[in-house]
Amino acid sequence: MFASIKRLIGSAGAARDEGQALGAWAKSQGFAFKRVKDKTGGGYVVETDKGWRVEWGSSQRPYITGHELRFRCDTGLPGDVQMILLSKVVAQTLESDVFSRYTNAMQTQIDNTLPDEMRWLAMHPRVSLNTSAVLAKRFALFCNAEAVMQSWLDAPTIQELESAAANWWTDGLLLVMTVNRGMLTLRMPGQNVEPGQLQMVGKLFAQMAARMRQVAFELT
């Protein structure tokens, strides 16, 4: 299963120590960097002074092979708000794999084996991105709380997403941003991580997280 995702992201390439790139980026930003160990072999953690963190380690999702890079932030949003933002190309690929599993007679535990965000593609309404022609063309946003997401998409947030779309967030990039149980998470493959890439993704995530926390505050 998920063969189409593997084709989309290509080969993981030769193994290397991604901690060198993470450590160099963390040092340049003044963030704390440490190595962690666990049953799966461990990884690396970057603690920022902005209320969010970066984790690198074994993939926690079947659609990401090998290792995974995660940006995470507790937003303070209500725990029942669920959101997924990704490129339309990746959304279509994930939806295709979901459909394949639903139509596979041998798969009887689909609701328990699929990650939450993959089920949301079918469960939750698509949120309009028509305030930005660039975003409407390139991305898909699904959420069970549309008013919250529309409030989140203020002018600076839209501008940051448009900049990412123009400079590095390509159609086929396997980058998935979710909100679940109040946690904003950005997931992407953890192979071939470079400081320049971390700089761009970190800048986007910092804007997304700050705005999400502001929206959560306004809801209280």
PDB file of C-alpha atoms in Angstrom:
ATOM      1  CA  MET A   1       0.000   0.000   0.000  1.00  0.00           C
ATOM      2  CA  PHE A   2       1.004   3.659  -0.511  1.00  0.00           C
ATOM      3  CA  ALA A   3       3.053   2.733  -3.577  1.00  0.00           C
ATOM      4  CA  SER A   4       1.946   5.925  -5.322  1.00  0.00           C
ATOM      5  CA  ILE A   5       3.272   8.020  -2.441  1.00  0.00           C
ATOM      6  CA  LYS A   6       6.617   6.263  -2.656  1.00  0.00           C
ATOM      7  CA  ARG A   7       6.777   7.021  -6.360  1.00  0.00           C
ATOM      8  CA  LEU A   8       5.862  10.641  -5.654  1.00  0.00           C
ATOM      9  CA  ILE A   9       8.702  11.280  -3.216  1.00  0.00           C
ATOM     10  CA  GLY A  10      11.217   8.982  -4.906  1.00  0.00           C
ATOM     11  CA  SER A  11      14.053   7.116  -3.295  1.00  0.00           C
ATOM     12  CA  ALA A  12      15.236   8.050   0.186  1.00  0.00           C
ATOM     13  CA  GLY A  13      18.816   8.037  -1.041  1.00  0.00           C
ATOM     14  CA  ALA A  14      21.909   7.171   0.917  1.00  0.00           C
ATOM     15  CA  ALA A  15      21.709   7.367   4.706  1.00  0.00           C
ATOM     16  CA  ARG A  16      23.510  10.251   6.366  1.00  0.00           C
ATOM     17  CA  ASP A  17      23.563  12.114   9.649  1.00  0.00           C
ATOM     18  CA  GLU A  18      20.820  14.732   9.325  1.00  0.00           C
ATOM     19  CA  GLY A  19      21.761  16.056  12.739  1.00  0.00           C
ATOM     20  CA  GLN A  20      24.588  18.056  11.184  1.00  0.00           C
ATOM     21  CA  ALA A  21      22.160  20.104   9.102  1.00  0.00           C
ATOM     22  CA  LEU A  22      19.656  20.450  11.947  1.00  0.00           C
ATOM     23  CA  GLY A  23      22.381  21.475  14.372  1.00  0.00           C
ATOM     24  CA  ALA A  24      23.822  24.073  11.996  1.00  0.00           C
ATOM     25  CA  TRP A  25      20.393  25.599  11.384  1.00  0.00           C
ATOM     26  CA  ALA A  26      19.525  25.608  15.086  1.00  0.00           C
ATOM     27  CA  LYS A  27      22.816  27.323  15.942  1.00  0.00           C
ATOM     28  CA  SER A  28      22.262  29.992  13.274  1.00  0.00           C
ATOM     29  CA  GLN A  29      18.842  30.761  14.771  1.00  0.00           C
ATOM     30  CA  GLY A  30      19.910  30.661  18.400  1.00  0.00           C
ATOM     31  CA  PHE A  31      17.752  27.578  19.095  1.00  0.00           C
ATOM     32  CA  ALA A  32      18.598  24.658  21.409  1.00  0.00           C
ATOM     33  CA  PHE A  33      19.573  21.399  19.695  1.00  0.00           C
ATOM     34  CA  LYS A  34      19.850  17.936  21.192  1.00  0.00           C
ATOM     35  CA  ARG A  35      19.976  14.278  20.233  1.00  0.00           C
ATOM     36  CA  VAL A  36      17.333  11.962  21.694  1.00  0.00           C
ATOM     37  CA  LYS A  37      17.188   8.181  21.930  1.00  0.00           C
ATOM     38  CA  ASP A  38      14.199   5.867  21.889  1.00  0.00           C
ATOM     39  CA  LYS A  39      13.187   2.323  20.921  1.00  0.00           C
ATOM     40  CA  THR A  40      13.157   3.185  17.202  1.00  0.00           C
ATOM     41  CA  GLY A  41      16.714   4.502  17.185  1.00  0.00           C
ATOM     42  CA  GLY A  42      16.150   8.071  18.291  1.00  0.00           C
ATOM     43  CA  GLY A  43      16.612  11.310  16.441  1.00  0.00           C
ATOM     44  CA  TYR A  44      17.009  15.038  17.029  1.00  0.00           C
ATOM     45  CA  VAL A  45      15.006  17.839  18.609  1.00  0.00           C
ATOM     46  CA  VAL A  46      15.283  21.592  18.107  1.00  0.00           C
ATOM     47  CA  GLU A  47      13.625  23.755  20.779  1.00  0.00           C
ATOM     48  CA  THR A  48      12.902  27.274  19.593  1.00  0.00           C
ATOM     49  CA  ASP A  49      12.237  30.366  21.669  1.00  0.00           C
ATOM     50  CA  LYS A  50       8.997  30.937  19.726  1.00  0.00           C
ATOM     51  CA  GLY A  51       6.827  28.285  21.378  1.00  0.00           C
ATOM     52  CA  TRP A  52       7.327  25.580  18.756  1.00  0.00           C
ATOM     53  CA  ARG A  53       9.784  22.741  18.193  1.00  0.00           C
ATOM     54  CA  VAL A  54      11.255  20.599  15.427  1.00  0.00           C
ATOM     55  CA  GLU A  55      11.622  16.827  15.618  1.00  0.00           C
ATOM     56  CA  TRP A  56      13.541  14.465  13.324  1.00  0.00           C
ATOM     57  CA  GLY A  57      13.183  10.713  13.689  1.00  0.00           C
ATOM     58  CA  SER A  58      11.464   7.583  12.431  1.00  0.00           C
ATOM     59  CA  SER A  59       8.341   8.262  10.403  1.00  0.00           C
ATOM     60  CA  GLN A  60       5.063   8.163  12.321  1.00  0.00           C
ATOM     61  CA  ARG A  61       2.972   8.059   9.146  1.00  0.00           C
ATOM     62  CA  PRO A  62       2.703   5.337   6.478  1.00  0.00           C
ATOM     63  CA  TYR A  63       2.735   7.901   3.660  1.00  0.00           C
ATOM     64  CA  ILE A  64       6.229   9.072   4.662  1.00  0.00           C
ATOM     65  CA  THR A  65       8.949   6.464   4.221  1.00  0.00           C
ATOM     66  CA  GLY A  66      12.137   6.266   6.240  1.00  0.00           C
ATOM     67  CA  HIS A  67      12.551   9.288   8.493  1.00  0.00           C
ATOM     68  CA  GLU A  68      10.277  12.240   9.081  1.00  0.00           C
ATOM     69  CA  LEU A  69      10.757  15.911   9.856  1.00  0.00           C
ATOM     70  CA  ARG A  70       8.082  17.389  12.124  1.00  0.00           C
ATOM     71  CA  PHE A  71       7.411  20.978  13.143  1.00  0.00           C
ATOM     72  CA  ARG A  72       5.010  21.109  16.108  1.00  0.00           C
ATOM     73  CA  CYS A  73       3.249  23.758  18.179  1.00  0.00           C
ATOM     74  CA  ASP A  74       0.509  23.676  20.811  1.00  0.00           C
ATOM     75  CA  THR A  75      -1.888  26.355  19.531  1.00  0.00           C
ATOM     76  CA  GLY A  76      -4.478  26.402  22.299  1.00  0.00           C
ATOM     77  CA  LEU A  77      -7.279  25.735  19.819  1.00  0.00           C
ATOM     78  CA  PRO A  78     -10.196  23.565  21.024  1.00  0.00           C
ATOM     79  CA  GLY A  79      -9.263  19.895  20.886  1.00  0.00           C
ATOM     80  CA  ASP A  80     -12.056  19.020  18.468  1.00  0.00           C
ATOM     81  CA  VAL A  81     -10.825  21.341  15.667  1.00  0.00           C
ATOM     82  CA  GLN A  82      -9.362  19.207  12.872  1.00  0.00           C
ATOM     83  CA  MET A  83      -7.593  20.569   9.777  1.00  0.00           C
ATOM     84  CA  ILE A  84      -5.366  19.352   6.963  1.00  0.00           C
ATOM     85  CA  LEU A  85      -3.569  21.594   4.429  1.00  0.00           C
ATOM     86  CA  LEU A  86      -1.545  20.145   1.546  1.00  0.00           C
ATOM     87  CA  SER A  87      -0.955  20.552  -2.169  1.00  0.00           C
ATOM     88  CA  LYS A  88      -3.700  19.311  -4.481  1.00  0.00           C
ATOM     89  CA  VAL A  89      -1.302  16.832  -6.079  1.00  0.00           C
ATOM     90  CA  VAL A  90      -0.487  15.233  -2.717  1.00  0.00           C
ATOM     91  CA  ALA A  91      -4.174  15.336  -1.701  1.00  0.00           C
ATOM     92  CA  GLN A  92      -5.150  13.462  -4.848  1.00  0.00           C
ATOM     93  CA  THR A  93      -2.422  10.883  -4.248  1.00  0.00           C
ATOM     94  CA  LEU A  94      -3.508  10.287  -0.656  1.00  0.00           C
ATOM     95  CA  GLU A  95      -7.182  10.160  -1.666  1.00  0.00           C
ATOM     96  CA  SER A  96      -6.306   7.553  -4.289  1.00  0.00           C
ATOM     97  CA  ASP A  97      -4.630   5.376  -1.674  1.00  0.00           C
ATOM     98  CA  VAL A  98      -7.589   5.787   0.694  1.00  0.00           C
ATOM     99  CA  PHE A  99      -9.948   4.728  -2.077  1.00  0.00           C
ATOM    100  CA  SER A 100      -7.771   1.724  -2.877  1.00  0.00           C
ATOM    101  CA  ARG A 101      -7.926   0.580   0.713  1.00  0.00           C
ATOM    102  CA  TYR A 102     -11.690   1.038   0.941  1.00  0.00           C
ATOM    103  CA  THR A 103     -12.195  -1.056  -2.187  1.00  0.00           C
ATOM    104  CA  ASN A 104      -9.775  -3.786  -1.119  1.00  0.00           C
ATOM    105  CA  ALA A 105     -11.930  -6.656   0.110  1.00  0.00           C
ATOM    106  CA  MET A 106      -9.125  -7.846   2.389  1.00  0.00           C
ATOM    107  CA  GLN A 107      -8.950  -4.549   4.286  1.00  0.00           C
ATOM    108  CA  THR A 108     -11.483  -4.665   7.122  1.00  0.00           C
ATOM    109  CA  GLN A 109      -9.875  -2.297   9.634  1.00  0.00           C
ATOM    110  CA  ILE A 110      -9.414   0.798   7.519  1.00  0.00           C
ATOM    111  CA  ASP A 111     -10.715   3.284  10.093  1.00  0.00           C
ATOM    112  CA  ASN A 112      -8.239   1.999  12.657  1.00  0.00           C
ATOM    113  CA  THR A 113      -5.201   1.718  10.419  1.00  0.00           C
ATOM    114  CA  LEU A 114      -5.324   4.998   8.504  1.00  0.00           C
ATOM    115  CA  PRO A 115      -3.922   8.181  10.077  1.00  0.00           C
ATOM    116  CA  ASP A 116      -6.597  10.677  11.126  1.00  0.00           C
ATOM    117  CA  GLU A 117      -5.614  13.225   8.490  1.00  0.00           C
ATOM    118  CA  MET A 118      -6.136  10.771   5.639  1.00  0.00           C
ATOM    119  CA  ARG A 119      -9.679  10.052   6.796  1.00  0.00           C
ATOM    120  CA  TRP A 120     -10.347  13.779   7.054  1.00  0.00           C
ATOM    121  CA  LEU A 121      -9.911  14.084   3.287  1.00  0.00           C
ATOM    122  CA  ALA A 122     -13.195  12.214   2.961  1.00  0.00           C
ATOM    123  CA  MET A 123     -14.876  13.289   6.197  1.00  0.00           C
ATOM    124  CA  HIS A 124     -14.411  17.066   6.363  1.00  0.00           C
ATOM    125  CA  PRO A 125     -15.613  19.847   4.045  1.00  0.00           C
ATOM    126  CA  ARG A 126     -13.164  21.584   1.756  1.00  0.00           C
ATOM    127  CA  VAL A 127     -12.512  25.157   2.883  1.00  0.00           C
ATOM    128  CA  SER A 128     -12.583  27.803   0.155  1.00  0.00           C
ATOM    129  CA  LEU A 129      -9.246  29.412  -0.712  1.00  0.00           C
ATOM    130  CA  ASN A 130     -10.741  31.775  -3.276  1.00  0.00           C
ATOM    131  CA  THR A 131      -9.350  34.851  -1.512  1.00  0.00           C
ATOM    132  CA  SER A 132      -6.053  33.906  -3.183  1.00  0.00           C
ATOM    133  CA  ALA A 133      -5.868  32.696  -6.773  1.00  0.00           C
ATOM    134  CA  VAL A 134      -2.455  31.146  -6.070  1.00  0.00           C
ATOM    135  CA  LEU A 135      -3.662  29.151  -3.072  1.00  0.00           C
ATOM    136  CA  ALA A 136      -6.923  28.130  -4.747  1.00  0.00           C
ATOM    137  CA  LYS A 137      -4.976  26.715  -7.693  1.00  0.00           C
ATOM    138  CA  ARG A 138      -2.257  24.929  -5.720  1.00  0.00           C
ATOM    139  CA  PHE A 139      -3.597  23.810  -2.336  1.00  0.00           C
ATOM    140  CA  ALA A 140      -6.437  21.930  -0.675  1.00  0.00           C
ATOM    141  CA  LEU A 141      -7.672  22.748   2.829  1.00  0.00           C
ATOM    142  CA  PHE A 142     -10.106  20.526   4.741  1.00  0.00           C
ATOM    143  CA  CYS A 143     -11.511  21.361   8.173  1.00  0.00           C
ATOM    144  CA  ASN A 144     -14.480  20.677  10.433  1.00  0.00           C
ATOM    145  CA  ALA A 145     -14.456  24.303  11.650  1.00  0.00           C
ATOM    146  CA  GLU A 146     -14.435  26.500   8.551  1.00  0.00           C
ATOM    147  CA  ALA A 147     -14.941  29.779  10.451  1.00  0.00           C
ATOM    148  CA  VAL A 148     -11.766  29.122  12.448  1.00  0.00           C
ATOM    149  CA  MET A 149      -9.750  28.467   9.301  1.00  0.00           C
ATOM    150  CA  GLN A 150     -11.098  31.517   7.487  1.00  0.00           C
ATOM    151  CA  SER A 151     -10.095  33.633  10.475  1.00  0.00           C
ATOM    152  CA  TRP A 152      -6.645  32.008  10.458  1.00  0.00           C
ATOM    153  CA  LEU A 153      -6.129  32.921   6.793  1.00  0.00           C
ATOM    154  CA  ASP A 154      -5.500  36.618   7.329  1.00  0.00           C
ATOM    155  CA  ALA A 155      -3.474  38.706   4.875  1.00  0.00           C
ATOM    156  CA  PRO A 156       0.017  37.974   6.348  1.00  0.00           C
ATOM    157  CA  THR A 157      -0.704  34.236   6.510  1.00  0.00           C
ATOM    158  CA  ILE A 158      -1.933  34.164   2.921  1.00  0.00           C
ATOM    159  CA  GLN A 159       1.121  36.170   1.835  1.00  0.00           C
ATOM    160  CA  GLU A 160       3.477  33.687   3.558  1.00  0.00           C
ATOM    161  CA  LEU A 161       1.729  30.721   1.934  1.00  0.00           C
ATOM    162  CA  GLU A 162       1.873  32.412  -1.471  1.00  0.00           C
ATOM    163  CA  SER A 163       5.579  33.078  -1.003  1.00  0.00           C
ATOM    164  CA  ALA A 164       6.151  29.418  -0.133  1.00  0.00           C
ATOM    165  CA  ALA A 165       4.167  28.336  -3.198  1.00  0.00           C
ATOM    166  CA  ALA A 166       6.232  30.628  -5.416  1.00  0.00           C
ATOM    167  CA  ASN A 167       9.640  29.683  -4.027  1.00  0.00           C
ATOM    168  CA  TRP A 168       9.792  26.146  -2.643  1.00  0.00           C
ATOM    169  CA  TRP A 169       6.457  24.436  -1.869  1.00  0.00           C
ATOM    170  CA  THR A 170       6.080  22.591  -5.152  1.00  0.00           C
ATOM    171  CA  ASP A 171       2.976  20.664  -6.213  1.00  0.00           C
ATOM    172  CA  GLY A 172       4.573  17.300  -5.555  1.00  0.00           C
ATOM    173  CA  LEU A 173       6.271  18.150  -2.259  1.00  0.00           C
ATOM    174  CA  LEU A 174       5.018  15.723   0.372  1.00  0.00           C
ATOM    175  CA  LEU A 175       4.329  18.312   3.045  1.00  0.00           C
ATOM    176  CA  VAL A 176       1.229  17.895   5.201  1.00  0.00           C
ATOM    177  CA  MET A 177       0.080  20.469   7.758  1.00  0.00           C
ATOM    178  CA  THR A 178      -2.550  19.449  10.306  1.00  0.00           C
ATOM    179  CA  VAL A 179      -4.330  20.614  13.425  1.00  0.00           C
ATOM    180  CA  ASN A 180      -5.467  17.915  15.841  1.00  0.00           C
ATOM    181  CA  ARG A 181      -6.134  18.099  19.587  1.00  0.00           C
ATOM    182  CA  GLY A 182      -4.900  21.681  19.553  1.00  0.00           C
ATOM    183  CA  MET A 183      -1.541  20.751  18.039  1.00  0.00           C
ATOM    184  CA  LEU A 184      -0.351  22.283  14.768  1.00  0.00           C
ATOM    185  CA  THR A 185       1.965  19.819  13.012  1.00  0.00           C
ATOM    186  CA  LEU A 186       3.864  20.042   9.739  1.00  0.00           C
ATOM    187  CA  ARG A 187       5.212  16.719   8.441  1.00  0.00           C
ATOM    188  CA  MET A 188       7.571  16.071   5.548  1.00  0.00           C
ATOM    189  CA  PRO A 189      10.220  13.486   4.553  1.00  0.00           C
ATOM    190  CA  GLY A 190      13.356  13.671   6.690  1.00  0.00           C
ATOM    191  CA  GLN A 191      15.887  12.705   4.042  1.00  0.00           C
ATOM    192  CA  ASN A 192      18.386  15.159   2.547  1.00  0.00           C
ATOM    193  CA  VAL A 193      17.551  17.941   4.987  1.00  0.00           C
ATOM    194  CA  GLU A 194      19.480  21.154   4.312  1.00  0.00           C
ATOM    195  CA  PRO A 195      19.850  24.319   6.446  1.00  0.00           C
ATOM    196  CA  GLY A 196      18.378  26.436   3.625  1.00  0.00           C
ATOM    197  CA  GLN A 197      15.329  24.212   3.463  1.00  0.00           C
ATOM    198  CA  LEU A 198      14.914  24.392   7.240  1.00  0.00           C
ATOM    199  CA  GLN A 199      15.139  28.167   7.069  1.00  0.00           C
ATOM    200  CA  MET A 200      12.270  28.394   4.559  1.00  0.00           C
ATOM    201  CA  VAL A 201      10.029  25.809   6.188  1.00  0.00           C
ATOM    202  CA  GLY A 202      10.723  27.243   9.635  1.00  0.00           C
ATOM    203  CA  LYS A 203       9.775  30.739   8.506  1.00  0.00           C
ATOM    204  CA  LEU A 204       6.464  29.479   7.139  1.00  0.00           C
ATOM    205  CA  PHE A 205       5.699  27.409  10.217  1.00  0.00           C
ATOM    206  CA  ALA A 206       6.507  30.272  12.586  1.00  0.00           C
ATOM    207  CA  GLN A 207       3.922  32.457  10.812  1.00  0.00           C
ATOM    208  CA  MET A 208       1.325  29.668  10.722  1.00  0.00           C
ATOM    209  CA  ALA A 209       1.801  28.865  14.414  1.00  0.00           C
ATOM    210  CA  ALA A 210       1.751  32.468  15.624  1.00  0.00           C
ATOM    211  CA  ARG A 211      -1.446  33.202  13.722  1.00  0.00           C
ATOM    212  CA  MET A 212      -3.084  29.982  14.946  1.00  0.00           C
ATOM    213  CA  ARG A 213      -2.296  30.876  18.558  1.00  0.00           C
ATOM    214  CA  GLN A 214      -3.765  34.329  17.998  1.00  0.00           C
ATOM    215  CA  VAL A 215      -6.973  32.825  16.608  1.00  0.00           C
ATOM    216  CA  ALA A 216      -7.178  30.484  19.606  1.00  0.00           C
ATOM    217  CA  PHE A 217      -6.782  33.457  21.954  1.00  0.00           C
ATOM    218  CA  GLU A 218      -9.567  35.329  20.162  1.00  0.00           C
ATOM    219  CA  LEU A 219     -11.884  32.340  20.619  1.00  0.00           C
ATOM    220  CA  THR A 220     -11.492  32.381  24.410  1.00  0.00           C
TER     221      THR A 220
END
